[in-house]
């Protein structure tokens, strides 16, 4: 038995243990996933869930695997059932993991909800239900596939996928295939198909309200990318949660300041800037088109862009706190990368049925949540017992001092490995850098770091 087989066995053993811990069989039953052919729902679900961790796709892991008595008809019948409530299953599973995480985070202000979308590429497909032409923001081109609008939770240390909507296109001319007309519109599959042809901005308030109601997370703020930062969307979301987002210099979006209407770039030019090396160049409270007061924070960027702007509907937050909280939005980018490259979001199964796509995407998100739980339990020592709560600090976001220290230690280590400088010279370089850094913090950000 080679090393990969040993690791696969260990992984499957851990998954089996966690399935019992979270009572996945009961969650399947509560989600109306209780009638299957050939095997129990838990057995079929476990086979699909474990495919990624065995390094095999559906064909190799099921069809050619003689150790499994099921065939692809059983698997496809399980995934393509329109009456299975996959959204409820993901919520129930996420709630149980969140309850474990909540006990490790005493400050609810660190909890945030994050929304973003990512492309689900099916460029080689022709007859996938609701397949559409969608825009890929990374390549600035149109591709065949879907957009996966995802809502997640984060406390800066762990991320959980709570809900998603697999979006086709709201325009008929952009859809290559239409929905199956035989599906009961009252079923879960019928509701999902209706969502698929709606705009993301229409679904966003519903997703946030559903997550806050069903999971009862303590998050008070929602982080958004600039694609969702329109005044109308922000106004609708304010009924449920405060918003922190990046805003673009849209030609038709104006903000009211001192009785006048300004575009974002015009407002930046009208404000008094902070001099020197200050990260925050300017900050101001304005009103949107719908009369909502918001704080705009202009942040220094690279030479090409000059500045970036962040918007917060929570006027009590300090500028640095707005920037720090918005930094947590990166967690969802890591989530998308992990799901696509390692958890086989697109390449594991080649399904044509829309219910099957929903089911498999749910399985992938549950894989990520399970890995997030296992990682947190092995990193945060307090998870072993409540006693540790009194003796260990919480997992903290990486501070500027910590980041600088790590960079300096790494640089010194690389210089030592090169063996081109003596230890005394290396020590002198380190002393100069540290003394300049201390002087930088004592004098303030307007002084140059190195003289």
CSV table of C-alpha atoms in Angstrom, one decimal:
chain,number,residue,atom,x,y,z
A,1,UNK,CA,0.0,0.0,0.0
A,2,UNK,CA,1.6,3.3,-1.1
A,3,UNK,CA,1.5,6.6,0.8
A,4,UNK,CA,-1.4,8.0,-1.2
A,5,UNK,CA,-3.6,5.1,-0.3
A,6,UNK,CA,-2.7,5.5,3.4
A,7,UNK,CA,-3.6,9.1,3.3
A,8,UNK,CA,-6.9,8.4,1.6
A,9,UNK,CA,-7.8,5.8,4.2
A,10,UNK,CA,-7.0,8.2,7.0
A,11,UNK,CA,-9.0,11.0,5.3
A,12,UNK,CA,-12.0,8.7,4.9
A,13,UNK,CA,-11.7,7.6,8.5
A,14,UNK,CA,-11.8,11.2,9.7
A,15,UNK,CA,-14.8,11.9,7.5
A,16,UNK,CA,-16.7,8.9,8.8
A,17,UNK,CA,-16.0,10.1,12.4
A,18,UNK,CA,-17.2,13.6,11.6
A,19,UNK,CA,-20.3,12.3,9.9
A,20,UNK,CA,-21.3,10.5,13.1
A,21,UNK,CA,-20.4,13.6,15.2
A,22,UNK,CA,-22.7,15.8,13.1
A,23,UNK,CA,-25.3,13.1,12.6
A,24,UNK,CA,-25.4,13.6,8.8
A,25,UNK,CA,-28.0,10.9,8.4
A,26,UNK,CA,-30.5,12.9,10.6
A,27,UNK,CA,-29.7,16.0,8.6
A,28,UNK,CA,-30.5,14.2,5.4
A,29,UNK,CA,-33.8,13.1,6.7
A,30,UNK,CA,-34.7,16.6,7.9
A,31,UNK,CA,-33.9,17.9,4.4
A,32,UNK,CA,-36.4,15.4,2.8
A,33,UNK,CA,-33.5,13.3,1.4
A,34,UNK,CA,-34.9,10.1,2.6
A,35,UNK,CA,-36.1,8.0,-0.4
A,36,UNK,CA,-33.5,6.5,-2.6
A,37,UNK,CA,-33.0,3.4,-4.6
A,38,UNK,CA,-30.3,0.8,-4.2
A,39,UNK,CA,-28.9,2.0,-0.8
A,40,UNK,CA,-29.6,4.3,2.1
A,41,UNK,CA,-29.4,8.1,1.5
A,42,UNK,CA,-26.4,8.3,3.9
A,43,UNK,CA,-24.5,5.6,2.0
A,44,UNK,CA,-25.0,7.3,-1.4
A,45,UNK,CA,-24.2,10.7,0.0
A,46,UNK,CA,-21.0,9.4,1.6
A,47,UNK,CA,-19.9,7.9,-1.7
A,48,UNK,CA,-20.3,11.2,-3.5
A,49,UNK,CA,-18.8,13.2,-0.7
A,50,UNK,CA,-15.7,11.0,-0.5
A,51,UNK,CA,-14.9,11.0,-4.2
A,52,UNK,CA,-12.7,14.1,-3.9
A,53,UNK,CA,-10.7,12.6,-1.1
A,54,UNK,CA,-9.9,9.4,-2.9
A,55,UNK,CA,-8.5,11.3,-5.9
A,56,UNK,CA,-11.1,9.8,-8.3
A,57,UNK,CA,-14.0,11.2,-10.3
A,58,UNK,CA,-17.5,9.7,-10.6
A,59,UNK,CA,-16.5,7.3,-13.4
A,60,UNK,CA,-13.4,5.9,-11.6
A,61,UNK,CA,-14.8,6.0,-8.1
A,62,UNK,CA,-18.2,4.4,-8.8
A,63,UNK,CA,-18.7,3.0,-12.2
A,64,UNK,CA,-15.3,1.1,-12.4
A,65,UNK,CA,-15.1,0.5,-8.7
A,66,UNK,CA,-16.2,-3.2,-8.1
A,67,UNK,CA,-16.0,-2.7,-4.4
A,68,UNK,CA,-19.1,-0.5,-4.6
A,69,UNK,CA,-22.4,-2.2,-5.4
A,70,UNK,CA,-24.0,0.9,-6.7
A,71,UNK,CA,-23.9,2.2,-10.3
A,72,UNK,CA,-24.2,5.6,-12.0
A,73,UNK,CA,-28.0,5.2,-12.2
A,74,UNK,CA,-28.3,5.2,-8.4
A,75,UNK,CA,-25.9,8.1,-8.1
A,76,UNK,CA,-27.6,10.2,-10.8
A,77,UNK,CA,-31.0,9.4,-9.4
A,78,UNK,CA,-29.9,10.6,-6.0
A,79,UNK,CA,-28.4,13.9,-7.3
A,80,UNK,CA,-31.1,14.7,-9.9
A,81,UNK,CA,-34.1,14.4,-7.5
A,82,UNK,CA,-35.9,17.8,-7.6
A,83,UNK,CA,-37.7,17.2,-4.2
A,84,UNK,CA,-34.5,17.0,-2.2
A,85,UNK,CA,-34.0,20.2,-0.2
A,86,UNK,CA,-30.2,20.7,-0.6
A,87,UNK,CA,-30.4,24.3,0.7
A,88,UNK,CA,-31.8,23.2,4.0
A,89,UNK,CA,-29.1,20.5,4.3
A,90,UNK,CA,-26.4,23.1,3.8
A,91,UNK,CA,-28.0,25.4,6.4
A,92,UNK,CA,-28.4,22.6,9.0
A,93,UNK,CA,-24.8,21.4,8.5
A,94,UNK,CA,-23.4,25.0,8.7
A,95,UNK,CA,-25.4,25.8,11.8
A,96,UNK,CA,-23.8,22.9,13.7
A,97,UNK,CA,-20.3,24.0,12.7
A,98,UNK,CA,-21.1,27.6,13.4
A,99,UNK,CA,-22.2,26.7,17.0
A,100,UNK,CA,-18.8,25.2,17.6
A,101,UNK,CA,-17.0,28.2,16.1
A,102,UNK,CA,-19.2,30.7,18.1
A,103,UNK,CA,-17.9,29.2,21.4
A,104,UNK,CA,-14.4,30.1,20.3
A,105,UNK,CA,-15.1,33.7,19.4
A,106,UNK,CA,-16.2,35.9,22.3
A,107,UNK,CA,-16.4,39.2,20.3
A,108,UNK,CA,-19.4,39.0,17.9
A,109,UNK,CA,-18.1,42.2,16.1
A,110,UNK,CA,-15.5,40.0,14.4
A,111,UNK,CA,-18.2,38.0,12.7
A,112,UNK,CA,-19.2,39.1,9.2
A,113,UNK,CA,-21.2,37.9,6.2
A,114,UNK,CA,-19.6,37.9,2.8
A,115,UNK,CA,-21.2,37.8,-0.6
A,116,UNK,CA,-19.5,37.3,-4.0
A,117,UNK,CA,-20.0,35.4,-7.2
A,118,UNK,CA,-17.7,33.3,-9.3
A,119,UNK,CA,-18.1,31.6,-12.6
A,120,UNK,CA,-19.0,28.0,-13.0
A,121,UNK,CA,-17.3,27.1,-16.3
A,122,UNK,CA,-19.0,24.6,-18.6
A,123,UNK,CA,-17.5,25.8,-21.9
A,124,UNK,CA,-17.3,22.3,-23.4
A,125,UNK,CA,-20.9,21.6,-22.7
A,126,UNK,CA,-23.8,22.0,-25.1
A,127,UNK,CA,-27.0,20.5,-23.5
A,128,UNK,CA,-26.8,21.4,-19.9
A,129,UNK,CA,-30.1,22.7,-18.5
A,130,UNK,CA,-30.1,26.5,-18.2
A,131,UNK,CA,-26.6,26.8,-19.7
A,132,UNK,CA,-26.0,30.4,-20.5
A,133,UNK,CA,-23.5,33.0,-21.7
A,134,UNK,CA,-22.1,34.7,-18.6
A,135,UNK,CA,-19.5,37.4,-18.1
A,136,UNK,CA,-16.2,36.4,-16.4
A,137,UNK,CA,-14.8,39.4,-14.6
A,138,UNK,CA,-11.3,37.9,-14.4
A,139,UNK,CA,-10.8,37.4,-18.1
A,140,UNK,CA,-13.2,40.1,-19.2
A,141,UNK,CA,-14.8,37.7,-21.6
A,142,UNK,CA,-18.0,35.8,-21.9
A,143,UNK,CA,-18.0,32.1,-21.3
A,144,UNK,CA,-20.6,29.3,-21.3
A,145,UNK,CA,-21.6,28.3,-17.8
A,146,UNK,CA,-23.2,29.8,-14.7
A,147,UNK,CA,-22.5,32.3,-12.0
A,148,UNK,CA,-22.3,30.9,-8.5
A,149,UNK,CA,-23.6,33.6,-6.1
A,150,UNK,CA,-22.4,32.6,-2.7
A,151,UNK,CA,-23.1,33.9,0.8
A,152,UNK,CA,-20.6,32.9,3.5
A,153,UNK,CA,-19.7,33.7,7.2
A,154,UNK,CA,-16.3,34.5,8.6
A,155,UNK,CA,-14.7,35.6,11.8
A,156,UNK,CA,-11.3,36.3,10.3
A,157,UNK,CA,-10.0,32.8,11.1
A,158,UNK,CA,-12.5,30.4,9.5
A,159,UNK,CA,-15.0,30.6,6.6
A,160,UNK,CA,-18.3,28.8,6.2
A,161,UNK,CA,-20.4,28.6,3.0
A,162,UNK,CA,-24.0,29.2,4.1
A,163,UNK,CA,-26.0,29.6,0.9
A,164,UNK,CA,-25.6,29.9,-2.8
A,165,UNK,CA,-27.6,30.4,-6.0
A,166,UNK,CA,-26.5,29.0,-9.3
A,167,UNK,CA,-27.4,31.7,-11.8
A,168,UNK,CA,-28.1,31.3,-15.5
A,169,UNK,CA,-29.0,34.5,-17.3
A,170,UNK,CA,-32.1,36.7,-16.9
A,171,UNK,CA,-32.1,37.4,-20.6
A,172,UNK,CA,-33.6,34.6,-22.8
A,173,UNK,CA,-31.3,35.3,-25.7
A,174,UNK,CA,-28.2,34.6,-23.6
A,175,UNK,CA,-29.5,31.1,-22.5
A,176,UNK,CA,-28.4,28.1,-24.7
A,177,UNK,CA,-30.8,25.7,-23.0
A,178,UNK,CA,-34.1,26.3,-21.1
A,179,UNK,CA,-35.3,24.7,-17.9
A,180,UNK,CA,-37.1,21.4,-17.9
A,181,UNK,CA,-40.8,22.2,-18.1
A,182,UNK,CA,-41.9,19.0,-16.5
A,183,UNK,CA,-40.5,19.9,-13.1
A,184,UNK,CA,-43.1,20.8,-10.4
A,185,UNK,CA,-42.7,24.5,-9.8
A,186,UNK,CA,-43.6,24.0,-6.2
A,187,UNK,CA,-40.7,21.6,-5.6
A,188,UNK,CA,-37.2,22.6,-4.5
A,189,UNK,CA,-35.9,22.1,-8.0
A,190,UNK,CA,-38.7,24.3,-9.4
A,191,UNK,CA,-37.8,27.1,-7.0
A,192,UNK,CA,-34.1,26.8,-7.8
A,193,UNK,CA,-34.8,27.1,-11.5
A,194,UNK,CA,-36.9,30.2,-10.9
A,195,UNK,CA,-33.9,31.7,-9.0
A,196,UNK,CA,-31.5,30.9,-11.8
A,197,UNK,CA,-33.1,33.4,-14.2
A,198,UNK,CA,-33.3,36.2,-11.7
A,199,UNK,CA,-30.7,39.0,-11.2
A,200,UNK,CA,-28.1,38.6,-8.5
A,201,UNK,CA,-29.1,41.9,-6.9
A,202,UNK,CA,-32.7,40.7,-6.6
A,203,UNK,CA,-31.6,37.5,-4.8
A,204,UNK,CA,-29.1,39.1,-2.5
A,205,UNK,CA,-31.5,40.6,0.2
A,206,UNK,CA,-33.4,37.3,0.3
A,207,UNK,CA,-30.2,35.3,0.8
A,208,UNK,CA,-29.0,37.6,3.6
A,209,UNK,CA,-32.4,37.6,5.4
A,210,UNK,CA,-32.7,33.8,5.1
A,211,UNK,CA,-29.2,33.3,6.6
A,212,UNK,CA,-29.8,35.7,9.5
A,213,UNK,CA,-33.1,34.1,10.3
A,214,UNK,CA,-32.3,30.4,9.9
A,215,UNK,CA,-28.7,30.3,11.2
A,216,UNK,CA,-29.0,33.1,13.7
A,217,UNK,CA,-25.4,34.2,13.2
A,218,UNK,CA,-24.2,37.2,15.2
A,219,UNK,CA,-22.8,39.0,12.2
A,220,UNK,CA,-23.8,42.6,12.0
A,221,UNK,CA,-22.0,43.6,8.8
A,222,UNK,CA,-22.1,42.3,5.2
A,223,UNK,CA,-19.0,42.6,3.0
A,224,UNK,CA,-19.5,43.2,-0.7
A,225,UNK,CA,-17.3,43.7,-3.8
A,226,UNK,CA,-17.8,46.7,-6.0
A,227,UNK,CA,-20.0,44.8,-8.4
A,228,UNK,CA,-22.8,44.9,-5.8
A,229,UNK,CA,-22.2,48.4,-4.4
A,230,UNK,CA,-25.1,50.2,-6.0
A,231,UNK,CA,-27.2,52.6,-3.9
A,232,UNK,CA,-30.4,50.6,-4.5
A,233,UNK,CA,-28.9,47.3,-3.4
A,234,UNK,CA,-27.4,49.0,-0.3
A,235,UNK,CA,-30.8,50.5,0.5
A,236,UNK,CA,-32.5,47.1,0.3
A,237,UNK,CA,-29.8,45.4,2.4
A,238,UNK,CA,-30.0,48.0,5.2
A,239,UNK,CA,-33.4,46.5,6.2
A,240,UNK,CA,-31.4,43.4,7.4
A,241,UNK,CA,-27.7,44.3,8.0
A,242,UNK,CA,-25.0,47.1,7.8
A,243,UNK,CA,-22.9,47.0,4.6
A,244,UNK,CA,-19.2,47.5,4.0
A,245,UNK,CA,-18.2,47.5,0.4
A,246,UNK,CA,-15.8,48.9,-2.2
A,247,UNK,CA,-17.3,51.4,-4.6
A,248,UNK,CA,-16.4,52.3,-8.1
A,249,UNK,CA,-16.5,55.6,-9.9
A,250,UNK,CA,-19.8,54.9,-11.8
A,251,UNK,CA,-20.9,57.5,-14.2
A,252,UNK,CA,-24.5,57.5,-13.0
A,253,UNK,CA,-23.9,57.1,-9.2
A,254,UNK,CA,-23.9,60.4,-7.2
A,255,UNK,CA,-23.5,61.2,-3.6
A,256,UNK,CA,-24.9,64.3,-1.8
A,257,UNK,CA,-22.3,66.4,0.1
A,258,UNK,CA,-22.9,69.9,1.4
A,259,UNK,CA,-26.0,70.3,-0.7
A,260,UNK,CA,-24.4,69.3,-4.0
A,261,UNK,CA,-24.3,66.0,-6.0
A,262,UNK,CA,-20.9,64.5,-6.7
A,263,UNK,CA,-19.6,61.6,-8.6
A,264,UNK,CA,-17.0,59.6,-6.6
A,265,UNK,CA,-14.0,61.1,-8.4
A,266,UNK,CA,-15.5,64.6,-8.1
A,267,UNK,CA,-16.0,64.1,-4.4
A,268,UNK,CA,-12.4,62.9,-4.0
A,269,UNK,CA,-11.1,66.0,-5.8
A,270,UNK,CA,-13.2,68.3,-3.6
A,271,UNK,CA,-12.0,66.9,-0.3
A,272,UNK,CA,-8.9,68.0,1.6
A,273,UNK,CA,-6.3,65.2,1.5
A,274,UNK,CA,-4.1,64.0,4.3
A,275,UNK,CA,-0.4,64.5,3.5
A,276,UNK,CA,2.5,62.2,3.7
A,277,UNK,CA,2.4,58.4,3.9
A,278,UNK,CA,-1.1,58.3,5.5
A,279,UNK,CA,-3.0,55.2,4.3
A,280,UNK,CA,-6.4,57.0,4.5
A,281,UNK,CA,-6.3,60.0,2.2
A,282,UNK,CA,-9.7,61.3,3.1
A,283,UNK,CA,-13.0,60.4,4.8
A,284,UNK,CA,-16.4,61.9,4.6
A,285,UNK,CA,-20.1,61.2,5.5
A,286,UNK,CA,-22.4,61.6,2.5
A,287,UNK,CA,-25.9,60.6,1.4
A,288,UNK,CA,-26.9,58.2,-1.3
A,289,UNK,CA,-29.6,58.7,-3.9
A,290,UNK,CA,-32.1,57.1,-1.5
A,291,UNK,CA,-31.1,59.3,1.5
A,292,UNK,CA,-29.0,56.7,3.3
A,293,UNK,CA,-26.1,58.3,5.2
A,294,UNK,CA,-22.9,56.4,4.5
A,295,UNK,CA,-19.2,57.0,5.3
A,296,UNK,CA,-16.8,57.0,2.3
A,297,UNK,CA,-13.1,56.2,3.1
A,298,UNK,CA,-10.6,57.0,0.4
A,299,UNK,CA,-7.5,54.7,0.6
A,300,UNK,CA,-4.1,55.2,-1.0
A,301,UNK,CA,-3.6,52.7,-3.9
A,302,UNK,CA,-0.9,52.1,-6.5
A,303,UNK,CA,0.3,54.7,-8.9
A,304,UNK,CA,-2.0,53.5,-11.7
A,305,UNK,CA,-5.2,53.9,-9.7
A,306,UNK,CA,-4.1,56.4,-7.2
A,307,UNK,CA,-6.9,55.7,-4.7
A,308,UNK,CA,-9.6,53.3,-3.8
A,309,UNK,CA,-12.9,54.0,-2.0
A,310,UNK,CA,-14.7,52.0,0.7
A,311,UNK,CA,-18.2,52.6,1.8
A,312,UNK,CA,-19.7,51.8,5.3
A,313,UNK,CA,-23.3,52.2,6.4
A,314,UNK,CA,-22.1,52.0,10.0
A,315,UNK,CA,-21.1,55.6,10.8
A,316,UNK,CA,-19.7,54.7,14.2
A,317,UNK,CA,-16.9,52.6,12.8
A,318,UNK,CA,-13.5,54.2,12.6
A,319,UNK,CA,-11.7,54.4,9.3
A,320,UNK,CA,-9.0,51.9,10.2
A,321,UNK,CA,-11.7,49.5,11.4
A,322,UNK,CA,-13.6,49.7,8.1
A,323,UNK,CA,-10.4,48.8,6.3
A,324,UNK,CA,-9.6,45.9,8.6
A,325,UNK,CA,-13.1,44.4,8.4
A,326,UNK,CA,-13.2,44.7,4.7
A,327,UNK,CA,-9.9,42.7,4.5
A,328,UNK,CA,-11.9,39.7,5.6
A,329,UNK,CA,-13.6,39.6,2.3
A,330,UNK,CA,-10.5,37.8,0.9
A,331,UNK,CA,-11.7,34.7,2.7
A,332,UNK,CA,-14.4,34.0,0.1
A,333,UNK,CA,-11.8,34.3,-2.7
A,334,UNK,CA,-9.8,31.5,-0.9
A,335,UNK,CA,-13.0,29.6,-0.7
A,336,UNK,CA,-13.7,29.8,-4.5
A,337,UNK,CA,-10.1,28.8,-5.3
A,338,UNK,CA,-10.2,25.8,-2.9
A,339,UNK,CA,-13.6,24.6,-4.3
A,340,UNK,CA,-12.5,24.8,-7.9
A,341,UNK,CA,-8.9,23.5,-7.7
A,342,UNK,CA,-9.0,21.0,-4.9
A,343,UNK,CA,-12.6,20.1,-4.1
A,344,UNK,CA,-13.5,19.4,-7.8
A,345,UNK,CA,-16.5,21.8,-8.1
A,346,UNK,CA,-16.6,21.6,-11.9
A,347,UNK,CA,-14.5,18.6,-13.1
A,348,UNK,CA,-15.7,15.8,-10.8
A,349,UNK,CA,-19.1,15.1,-12.4
A,350,UNK,CA,-20.4,16.1,-15.9
A,351,UNK,CA,-24.1,16.6,-15.0
A,352,UNK,CA,-26.7,18.0,-17.4
A,353,UNK,CA,-29.6,18.2,-15.0
A,354,UNK,CA,-29.9,21.4,-13.0
A,355,UNK,CA,-30.9,19.6,-9.8
A,356,UNK,CA,-27.7,17.6,-10.1
A,357,UNK,CA,-25.6,20.8,-10.4
A,358,UNK,CA,-27.3,22.2,-7.3
A,359,UNK,CA,-26.7,18.9,-5.4
A,360,UNK,CA,-23.1,18.6,-6.3
A,361,UNK,CA,-22.3,22.2,-5.5
A,362,UNK,CA,-23.9,21.7,-2.1
A,363,UNK,CA,-21.7,18.6,-1.5
A,364,UNK,CA,-18.6,20.7,-2.5
A,365,UNK,CA,-19.5,23.5,0.0
A,366,UNK,CA,-20.1,20.9,2.7
A,367,UNK,CA,-16.6,19.5,2.0
A,368,UNK,CA,-15.1,22.9,2.5
A,369,UNK,CA,-17.1,23.5,5.7
A,370,UNK,CA,-16.0,20.2,7.1
A,371,UNK,CA,-12.3,20.9,6.3
A,372,UNK,CA,-12.7,24.4,7.9
A,373,UNK,CA,-14.1,22.8,11.0
A,374,UNK,CA,-11.3,20.2,11.2
A,375,UNK,CA,-8.6,22.8,10.7
A,376,UNK,CA,-10.1,25.1,13.4
A,377,UNK,CA,-10.4,22.3,15.9
A,378,UNK,CA,-6.7,21.4,15.3
A,379,UNK,CA,-5.5,25.0,15.5
A,380,UNK,CA,-7.4,26.6,18.3
A,381,UNK,CA,-6.4,24.8,21.5
A,382,UNK,CA,-9.5,25.8,23.3
A,383,UNK,CA,-11.6,23.4,21.2
A,384,UNK,CA,-10.3,20.5,23.3
A,385,UNK,CA,-11.9,21.8,26.5
A,386,UNK,CA,-13.6,24.9,27.8
A,387,UNK,CA,-10.8,25.1,30.4
A,388,UNK,CA,-8.4,26.4,27.7
A,389,UNK,CA,-10.7,29.4,27.2
A,390,UNK,CA,-9.2,30.9,30.4
A,391,UNK,CA,-5.6,30.4,29.4
A,392,UNK,CA,-5.2,31.0,25.7
A,393,UNK,CA,-5.9,34.2,23.6
A,394,UNK,CA,-8.3,34.0,20.7
A,395,UNK,CA,-7.0,33.4,17.2
A,396,UNK,CA,-6.3,36.9,16.1
A,397,UNK,CA,-6.1,38.6,12.7
A,398,UNK,CA,-2.5,39.1,11.5
A,399,UNK,CA,-1.5,42.5,12.8
A,400,UNK,CA,0.8,44.9,11.0
A,401,UNK,CA,3.6,44.3,13.6
A,402,UNK,CA,3.3,40.5,13.2
A,403,UNK,CA,3.4,40.8,9.4
A,404,UNK,CA,6.4,43.0,9.4
A,405,UNK,CA,8.2,40.7,11.9
A,406,UNK,CA,7.6,37.7,9.6
A,407,UNK,CA,8.8,39.5,6.6
A,408,UNK,CA,12.0,40.6,8.3
A,409,UNK,CA,12.7,37.2,9.8
A,410,UNK,CA,12.2,35.6,6.3
A,411,UNK,CA,14.5,38.2,4.7
A,412,UNK,CA,17.2,37.7,7.3
A,413,UNK,CA,17.0,33.9,6.9
A,414,UNK,CA,17.3,34.1,3.1
A,415,UNK,CA,20.4,36.4,3.5
A,416,UNK,CA,22.0,33.9,5.8
A,417,UNK,CA,21.4,31.1,3.3
A,418,UNK,CA,23.2,33.0,0.6
A,419,UNK,CA,26.3,33.1,2.7
A,420,UNK,CA,27.5,36.2,0.9
A,421,UNK,CA,27.5,38.4,4.1
A,422,UNK,CA,29.0,37.9,7.5
A,423,UNK,CA,26.9,37.5,10.6
A,424,UNK,CA,28.0,40.9,11.9
A,425,UNK,CA,26.9,42.7,8.7
A,426,UNK,CA,23.6,40.9,8.8
A,427,UNK,CA,23.2,42.0,12.4
A,428,UNK,CA,24.0,45.6,11.5
A,429,UNK,CA,21.4,45.6,8.7
A,430,UNK,CA,18.8,44.2,11.1
A,431,UNK,CA,19.5,46.8,13.7
A,432,UNK,CA,19.2,49.7,11.2
A,433,UNK,CA,15.9,48.4,9.9
A,434,UNK,CA,14.5,48.0,13.4
A,435,UNK,CA,15.7,51.4,14.7
A,436,UNK,CA,14.1,53.0,11.6
A,437,UNK,CA,10.9,51.1,12.1
A,438,UNK,CA,10.7,52.2,15.8
A,439,UNK,CA,11.4,55.8,14.8
A,440,UNK,CA,8.7,55.5,12.1
A,441,UNK,CA,6.0,54.6,14.7
A,442,UNK,CA,7.2,57.2,17.2
A,443,UNK,CA,7.2,60.0,14.7
A,444,UNK,CA,4.0,59.0,12.8
A,445,UNK,CA,3.3,58.0,9.2
A,446,UNK,CA,4.3,61.3,7.7
A,447,UNK,CA,8.0,60.6,8.3
A,448,UNK,CA,9.9,58.5,5.8
A,449,UNK,CA,10.6,54.9,6.9
A,450,UNK,CA,14.3,55.0,6.0
A,451,UNK,CA,16.5,58.1,6.1
